[in-house]
Amino acid sequence: MAVSANRLELLQIADAVAREKAIDRNIVITAMEDAIQKAARSRYGSETDVRAEINGKTGEIRLQRLLKVVEAVEEPATQISLDDARGRNPAAQVGDFIAEPLPPMDFGRIAAQSAKQVIVQKVRDAERDRQYEEYKDRIGEIVNGQVKRVEYGNVIVDLGRGEGIVRRDELIPRETFRYGDRIRAYVYDVRREQRGPQIFLSRTHPQFMAKLFAQEVPEIYDGIIEVKSVARDPGSRAKIAVISRDSSIDPVGACVGMRGSRVQAVVNELQGEKIDIIPWNPDHATFIVNALQPAEVAKVVLDEDAERIEVVVPDEQLSLAIGRRGQNVRLASQLTGWDIDILTEQEESERRQKEFQERSGLFIEALDVDEMVGQLLASEGFSTIEEIAYVEQGELASIEGFDEETAEELQTRAREYIDRREAELDAERTALGVADDLKEVPGVTTAMLVALGKADVKSLEDFAGSVPDEIVGYTERKDGEATFHPGALDGFGLSRAEAEAMIMEARIRAGWITAPAEADEVDEATEEAGEPAAAS
């Protein structure tokens, strides 16, 4: 069968559009079929169920209308009687559809324009779907493109088969782009929106630098060296922590390259951003000391529950450790995920001396002893009255200048002081209206009850409805800065795990949940009685 010029031209158009828009040829042909159907309905009536088919090999167009088989025809345009239907198909039943061929039609100007709009819209939708499906799997990659235009500081990038946007706050400070410039950026988000897929690019994202290193350092690309974390102050300074899986390869040296060639390539792409390459270490203290380079660290004190570390540096190293406008310590904090407090050796000495004086003063006042005895107890490492009251008597007696009688007297005074303070706190707890049943929760002291009462947690139900953040506090990170929000029991040395255990115990006592041990006992008792335990 010969193919007419018009039919061949139809297939050529479908092929050309599919190639240009990088979409499936069948999608274009389906769009054409929908357009022909719409044009045919405008001629035969909108209520007519017209179907158009285009042969993908010959380009032949076949028009049909579907008629529903009914007992009695009420709508001749959409229905056919059972007798007439069986004249065409003896097996026809009520409810079936009969296809009736329609003669070929010539498109008028209006019908052709309408058909064109349908095709354009369908092709545009298919192109958007193709873009979204392609780029949603490329989140986390670096893409290259050409600047198409700049709008209000936002850079629109032509990616070849899509269009991305680098928002003004995702550009490196003092960086400018003009039409036609080549640009490299990190794909951090792809969203399907009304106006089409939006591909969001960034040049300030920490992972942009990590991916640049992966392109420049073959060992990172091959997985021999791993980038553990990155912290950036875009356009100014950055820190990157790396570790090698092969002990024979130095991760820092590999990232620096021969005469600094590898790191310099990344620096040039990031507009001269200074980069500190830090060896990652599983030991938190060692890693944090490395992260504070180039400053030297004299001593560190970790609080693992709060993920907080105190770093002591020599007096002359303080400005170097903090960095200009706090940049060095801020980047080290972002890199390690720990809050870092920096003290000089002099400040730490003054603080230790102050704590020593406070402890000595506490012992002098609480135990009614002279200054020498108070200082002696503090210098031996005692920090609370409870430690003195309940320590082994022999340990006190072994202190130089003390004997058994002195140790016994000190412990007696310490216990009397604890009893007096307990009575005062209990009276304050009662005055605040804190319920007695809250005292029964394991781990909750009278001093804690007073603190809870001041935080308006006054009943077992109030405490059971709390979350650990409300009890021990939490750290909020925003723009690289960490802010600590204290909880009701901040200052009591509670860990998050201890707070969670106390809250769970309160919920059990309030009857909100069943204790796991009790549930096991119920199951055992049921099994002993010969009944199967209920499945959990």
XYZ file of C-alpha atoms in Angstrom:
536
model
C 0.000 0.000 0.000
C 1.483 3.330 -1.081
C 1.918 5.947 1.613
C 0.597 9.361 0.665
C 2.792 12.446 1.073
C 0.511 13.822 3.814
C 0.698 10.627 5.838
C 4.470 10.401 5.476
C 4.799 14.047 6.469
C 2.759 13.351 9.631
C 5.221 10.664 10.754
C 8.207 12.878 9.886
C 6.783 15.650 12.075
C 6.264 13.181 14.944
C 9.886 11.988 14.613
C 11.259 15.534 14.464
C 9.322 16.698 17.555
C 10.338 13.573 19.495
C 14.016 14.164 18.662
C 13.943 17.898 19.426
C 12.157 17.546 22.773
C 13.933 14.278 23.708
C 10.655 12.462 24.358
C 9.189 9.170 23.161
C 7.799 9.196 19.574
C 4.674 7.334 20.761
C 3.864 10.247 23.117
C 3.856 12.640 20.131
C 1.646 10.301 18.070
C -0.764 9.932 21.035
C -0.903 13.751 21.289
C -1.766 13.950 17.592
C -4.524 11.367 18.075
C -5.981 13.419 20.939
C -5.847 16.553 18.766
C -7.654 14.824 15.886
C -10.286 13.497 18.311
C -10.896 17.018 19.632
C -11.234 18.435 16.115
C -13.582 15.599 15.111
C -15.837 16.210 18.136
C -16.212 19.858 17.125
C -17.563 18.631 13.782
C -19.652 15.626 14.869
C -20.833 17.058 18.180
C -19.135 17.226 21.566
C -21.344 14.429 22.918
C -20.002 11.997 20.291
C -17.369 9.575 21.585
C -14.850 9.831 18.726
C -11.650 7.771 18.659
C -8.730 8.463 16.324
C -5.888 6.067 15.563
C -2.684 6.843 13.649
C -0.799 3.898 12.188
C 2.817 4.295 13.383
C 4.202 2.704 10.214
C 2.016 4.116 7.431
C 0.700 7.325 8.998
C -2.872 6.326 8.060
C -5.543 8.057 10.197
C -8.640 6.023 11.114
C -11.645 7.738 12.732
C -14.354 5.825 14.613
C -17.174 6.669 16.936
C -18.190 4.388 19.800
C -21.878 3.571 20.209
C -23.221 1.934 23.357
C -25.588 -1.032 22.818
C -28.979 -0.383 24.527
C -32.528 -1.810 24.403
C -34.109 1.482 23.369
C -32.139 4.313 21.745
C -32.524 7.716 23.442
C -29.310 9.407 22.200
C -28.666 8.432 18.539
C -25.247 10.111 18.607
C -23.938 7.805 21.344
C -26.268 4.781 21.391
C -27.305 1.921 19.080
C -30.170 -0.546 19.465
C -29.450 -4.192 20.235
C -30.991 -5.333 16.900
C -28.842 -2.939 14.835
C -25.756 -3.884 16.815
C -26.321 -7.594 16.215
C -26.667 -6.831 12.497
C -23.011 -5.747 12.651
C -21.810 -8.130 15.342
C -24.022 -11.170 16.158
C -22.337 -11.534 19.592
C -23.238 -7.975 20.749
C -24.884 -7.634 24.170
C -26.523 -4.705 26.011
C -23.764 -2.569 27.546
C -21.171 -3.388 24.858
C -19.685 -0.754 22.535
C -19.784 -0.915 18.733
C -17.150 0.972 16.715
C -18.579 2.750 13.675
C -16.081 4.033 11.065
C -16.288 7.751 10.239
C -15.272 9.262 6.882
C -11.973 11.194 6.710
C -12.391 14.900 7.427
C -10.666 18.068 6.356
C -9.598 20.339 9.196
C -10.826 23.896 9.075
C -8.597 26.759 10.284
C -10.166 26.848 13.760
C -10.094 23.053 14.156
C -6.446 22.966 13.038
C -5.523 25.724 15.508
C -7.279 23.847 18.314
C -5.510 20.623 17.346
C -2.160 22.427 17.381
C -2.797 23.702 20.939
C -3.594 20.170 22.125
C -0.390 18.795 20.578
C 1.772 21.623 22.005
C 0.317 21.150 25.501
C 0.711 17.358 25.466
C 4.292 17.624 24.185
C 5.104 20.263 26.828
C 3.683 18.050 29.608
C 5.687 15.077 28.309
C 8.843 17.214 28.160
C 8.316 18.366 31.781
C 7.790 14.782 32.954
C 10.949 13.738 31.138
C 12.941 16.558 32.757
C 11.664 15.741 36.241
C 12.338 12.000 35.880
C 15.833 12.697 34.556
C 16.949 15.256 37.152
C 15.258 13.848 40.278
C 17.791 11.013 40.135
C 20.661 13.501 39.782
C 20.216 15.163 43.173
C 23.651 15.185 44.793
C 25.535 15.517 41.493
C 27.488 18.389 39.958
C 26.113 19.670 36.635
C 27.614 21.999 34.037
C 25.580 24.598 32.229
C 25.517 27.971 30.545
C 24.058 31.141 32.031
C 20.812 31.890 30.217
C 19.841 35.032 32.108
C 20.167 36.761 35.480
C 16.966 37.850 37.261
C 17.161 39.874 40.498
C 20.469 38.232 41.376
C 19.183 34.694 40.631
C 21.066 32.901 37.849
C 19.017 30.849 35.347
C 21.159 28.064 33.885
C 20.641 26.196 30.612
C 21.540 22.565 31.355
C 20.984 21.365 27.792
C 17.969 19.163 28.517
C 16.579 21.282 31.327
C 16.759 24.628 33.043
C 18.109 25.152 36.581
C 18.209 28.091 38.947
C 20.963 29.231 41.313
C 19.272 31.518 43.826
C 21.140 34.581 45.014
C 21.784 33.082 48.478
C 23.227 29.922 46.849
C 25.910 31.896 45.012
C 29.369 32.482 46.509
C 29.562 36.084 47.855
C 30.971 38.676 45.416
C 30.556 36.179 42.572
C 28.968 37.508 39.376
C 27.782 35.762 36.220
C 26.753 37.127 32.837
C 24.850 35.737 29.876
C 26.806 32.965 28.168
C 29.168 32.221 31.083
C 29.900 28.581 31.854
C 28.831 27.569 35.380
C 29.281 24.473 37.536
C 26.850 23.836 40.428
C 25.468 21.186 42.772
C 21.911 19.829 42.322
C 20.393 19.908 45.829
C 16.664 19.721 45.055
C 14.261 18.975 42.185
C 10.573 19.771 42.622
C 7.551 19.174 40.408
C 5.673 22.491 40.267
C 2.791 23.979 38.274
C 5.077 25.778 35.840
C 7.188 22.673 35.316
C 10.034 20.925 37.163
C 12.240 23.285 39.169
C 15.905 22.262 39.379
C 17.592 24.047 42.284
C 21.364 24.460 42.087
C 23.906 25.632 44.649
C 27.521 26.753 44.750
C 27.557 27.264 48.539
C 26.358 23.794 49.600
C 29.017 21.893 51.630
C 28.602 18.855 49.381
C 29.500 20.972 46.328
C 33.055 21.142 47.653
C 33.050 17.422 48.531
C 31.980 16.554 44.948
C 34.639 18.866 43.504
C 37.274 16.981 45.500
C 35.842 13.688 44.187
C 36.379 14.987 40.636
C 39.943 16.135 41.336
C 41.103 13.275 43.617
C 40.857 9.799 42.004
C 41.256 8.117 45.421
C 37.997 9.723 46.609
C 36.193 8.730 43.407
C 37.462 5.141 43.798
C 36.361 5.009 47.456
C 39.876 4.601 48.900
C 39.554 7.966 50.640
C 36.235 8.993 52.181
C 35.038 12.527 52.857
C 33.501 12.280 56.349
C 32.254 15.853 56.802
C 32.490 19.338 55.320
C 32.013 22.806 56.814
C 32.033 25.971 54.706
C 31.973 29.704 55.078
C 31.359 30.196 51.321
C 33.925 32.341 49.556
C 36.076 32.700 52.669
C 37.170 29.477 54.349
C 36.264 25.797 54.589
C 37.264 22.626 56.437
C 36.961 19.105 55.068
C 37.555 15.917 57.092
C 38.931 12.889 55.226
C 39.966 9.340 56.118
C 41.812 6.678 54.146
C 40.731 3.039 53.986
C 44.260 2.136 52.903
C 46.890 2.728 55.611
C 49.563 3.237 52.948
C 47.781 6.293 51.526
C 47.888 9.633 53.336
C 44.388 11.153 52.904
C 45.535 14.741 53.456
C 48.467 14.430 51.046
C 46.289 12.804 48.384
C 43.768 15.666 48.579
C 46.502 18.327 48.459
C 48.195 16.735 45.451
C 51.626 17.327 43.951
C 52.620 20.891 44.865
C 49.021 21.524 45.893
C 47.659 21.033 42.366
C 44.495 19.137 43.400
C 43.386 21.422 46.209
C 44.282 24.476 44.102
C 41.888 23.346 41.366
C 39.056 23.257 43.938
C 40.134 26.616 45.425
C 40.034 28.228 41.961
C 36.501 26.920 41.331
C 35.382 28.292 44.726
C 36.724 31.795 44.064
C 39.800 31.504 46.267
C 38.099 29.910 49.293
C 40.810 28.786 51.753
C 40.488 25.060 52.526
C 41.791 23.221 55.611
C 42.051 19.467 55.002
C 41.644 17.649 58.336
C 42.425 13.954 59.053
C 39.241 12.419 60.496
C 39.610 10.373 63.695
C 37.046 8.163 65.488
C 38.261 9.592 68.807
C 36.199 12.761 69.332
C 38.877 14.610 71.276
C 41.587 13.947 68.661
C 39.271 14.893 65.804
C 38.256 18.173 67.455
C 41.897 19.053 68.173
C 42.667 18.381 64.478
C 39.647 20.471 63.401
C 40.939 23.508 65.343
C 44.142 23.587 63.312
C 46.268 25.643 62.912
C 45.774 26.448 66.616
C 47.593 24.317 69.218
C 45.500 22.758 72.000
C 46.790 22.176 75.537
C 43.869 20.211 77.025
C 40.308 19.105 76.275
C 37.382 18.166 78.530
C 34.478 16.278 76.900
C 30.820 16.103 77.894
C 29.618 13.291 75.633
C 25.959 13.444 76.727
C 25.629 17.105 75.712
C 28.106 16.721 72.798
C 30.003 19.637 74.234
C 33.782 20.020 74.587
C 35.913 22.466 76.484
C 39.211 23.261 74.795
C 42.100 24.879 76.650
C 44.692 26.682 74.516
C 47.821 28.679 75.406
C 47.102 32.393 75.888
C 48.930 33.400 72.684
C 46.910 30.820 70.652
C 43.443 32.103 71.613
C 42.914 34.431 68.659
C 44.172 31.766 66.250
C 41.837 29.112 67.722
C 38.796 31.389 67.575
C 39.657 32.849 64.180
C 38.475 36.086 62.642
C 34.914 36.755 63.819
C 34.884 33.274 65.371
C 35.260 31.620 61.968
C 37.773 28.904 62.926
C 35.894 27.612 65.966
C 32.529 27.896 64.171
C 33.735 25.800 61.219
C 35.346 23.271 63.593
C 32.015 22.996 65.436
C 30.111 22.438 62.172
C 32.690 19.892 60.989
C 32.640 17.813 64.183
C 29.009 18.328 65.276
C 30.164 19.305 68.779
C 29.710 22.568 70.657
C 33.189 23.922 71.377
C 34.048 26.267 74.251
C 37.528 27.744 74.081
C 39.428 28.896 77.192
C 42.960 30.123 77.680
C 45.171 28.399 80.233
C 44.861 31.472 82.442
C 41.040 31.479 82.219
C 40.937 27.781 83.024
C 43.263 28.308 86.013
C 41.059 31.149 87.280
C 37.936 29.034 86.848
C 39.483 26.076 88.671
C 40.495 28.404 91.473
C 36.979 29.844 91.638
C 35.421 26.348 91.742
C 37.896 25.381 94.486
C 36.889 28.423 96.532
C 33.166 27.721 95.996
C 33.573 24.099 97.130
C 35.679 25.155 100.116
C 33.058 27.763 101.058
C 30.277 25.156 100.783
C 32.109 22.759 103.132
C 32.969 25.550 105.608
C 29.342 26.692 105.822
C 27.563 23.313 105.657
C 29.909 21.386 107.963
C 30.749 24.324 110.271
C 34.507 23.801 109.915
C 37.398 26.208 109.585
C 38.892 27.358 106.281
C 41.810 24.933 106.386
C 39.545 21.852 106.719
C 37.237 23.115 103.944
C 40.156 23.654 101.564
C 41.649 20.288 102.493
C 38.377 18.498 101.576
C 38.126 20.415 98.289
C 41.761 19.651 97.371
C 41.119 15.926 97.999
C 38.541 15.966 95.182
C 35.281 16.135 97.154
C 32.736 18.312 95.345
C 29.410 17.720 97.180
C 28.208 17.231 100.744
C 26.690 13.869 99.693
C 30.134 12.543 98.771
C 31.411 13.345 102.260
C 28.305 11.929 103.975
C 28.317 8.551 102.252
C 31.978 7.896 101.399
C 33.802 5.086 103.232
C 34.823 6.502 106.622
C 38.328 5.119 106.174
C 38.809 7.280 103.075
C 38.148 10.421 105.109
C 40.299 9.192 107.988
C 43.207 8.583 105.594
C 43.445 12.297 104.742
C 46.556 13.797 106.294
C 45.667 15.472 109.617
C 42.363 13.567 109.994
C 41.608 10.601 112.250
C 38.645 8.244 112.694
C 36.946 10.553 115.176
C 37.261 13.559 112.856
C 35.929 11.540 109.912
C 32.917 10.347 111.947
C 32.149 13.901 113.105
C 32.376 15.251 109.550
C 30.008 12.566 108.237
C 27.537 13.207 111.077
C 27.499 16.949 110.288
C 27.170 16.219 106.570
C 24.133 13.966 107.100
C 22.514 16.501 109.440
C 23.005 19.190 106.788
C 21.460 16.945 104.107
C 18.439 16.247 106.351
C 17.943 19.977 107.049
C 18.221 20.872 103.366
C 15.870 18.020 102.418
C 13.251 19.320 104.869
C 13.569 22.863 103.482
C 13.272 21.645 99.900
C 10.259 19.462 100.760
C 8.526 22.458 102.325
C 9.258 24.504 99.183
C 7.993 21.620 97.026
C 4.730 21.514 98.981
C 4.338 25.295 98.713
C 4.757 25.045 94.911
C 1.943 22.462 94.803
C 4.042 19.563 93.445
C 2.140 16.282 93.972
C 3.479 13.581 96.335
C 3.206 10.812 93.710
C 5.886 12.519 91.621
C 8.351 11.711 94.435
C 7.855 7.991 93.739
C 9.450 8.154 90.286
C 12.934 6.572 90.580
C 15.749 9.073 90.185
C 13.658 12.161 91.046
C 15.110 14.005 94.051
C 13.430 16.648 96.208
C 15.633 19.332 94.638
C 14.431 18.173 91.217
C 10.799 18.377 92.421
C 11.341 22.029 93.359
C 12.885 22.745 89.924
C 9.993 20.941 88.202
C 7.466 22.906 90.262
C 9.097 26.175 89.159
C 8.796 24.951 85.544
C 5.053 24.282 86.142
C 5.440 20.485 86.074
C 3.459 19.653 89.214
C 1.832 16.244 88.782
C 2.698 12.755 87.613
C 0.649 13.375 84.449
C 2.521 16.629 83.755
C 5.855 14.817 83.996
C 4.608 11.821 81.970
C 3.541 14.200 79.197
C 7.005 15.788 79.005
C 9.721 15.043 76.458
C 13.469 14.786 77.190
C 14.161 18.166 75.524
C 11.889 19.857 78.081
C 13.703 18.122 80.940
C 17.416 18.339 80.072
C 17.304 21.052 77.397
C 18.388 20.932 73.765
C 20.814 22.570 71.357
C 19.468 24.324 68.262
C 21.754 24.900 65.300
C 20.989 27.734 62.921
C 23.330 29.206 60.294
C 26.217 27.340 61.890
C 25.565 28.848 65.331
C 24.549 26.616 68.261
C 22.099 27.913 70.880
C 21.404 25.904 74.034
C 17.856 26.022 75.433
C 17.896 24.868 79.087
C 15.368 22.310 80.366
C 13.501 22.141 83.673
C 16.248 19.974 85.247
C 19.216 21.637 83.578
C 22.150 21.680 86.010
C 21.351 18.331 87.665
C 23.748 16.411 85.419
C 21.004 14.261 83.873
C 21.732 12.566 80.568
C 19.080 12.319 77.860
C 18.851 8.537 78.421
C 18.230 9.052 82.152
C 15.534 11.649 81.431
C 13.833 9.264 78.959
C 13.889 6.444 81.544
C 12.298 8.701 84.206
C 9.575 9.876 81.802
C 8.788 6.279 80.764
C 8.540 5.260 84.436
C 6.131 8.177 85.044
C 3.974 7.034 82.098
C 3.880 3.498 83.505
C 2.889 4.791 86.970
C 0.247 7.057 85.415
C -1.238 4.009 83.654
C -0.554 5.332 80.152
C 1.532 2.305 79.145
C 2.277 -1.166 80.508
C 5.698 -2.023 81.876
C 7.453 -4.599 79.653
C 8.303 -6.795 82.685
C 4.650 -6.794 83.806
C 3.532 -7.761 80.301
C 5.983 -10.696 80.345
C 4.660 -11.811 83.751
C 1.078 -11.729 82.437
C 2.110 -13.868 79.443
C 3.876 -16.382 81.706
C 0.899 -16.599 84.060
C -1.451 -17.141 81.101
C 0.714 -19.916 79.695
C 0.888 -21.633 83.125
C -2.924 -21.577 83.239
C -2.961 -23.463 79.927
C -4.185 -20.515 77.805
C -2.212 -19.248 74.800
C -0.755 -15.755 75.295
C -2.201 -13.058 73.051
C 0.007 -12.104 70.138
C 1.549 -8.702 70.514
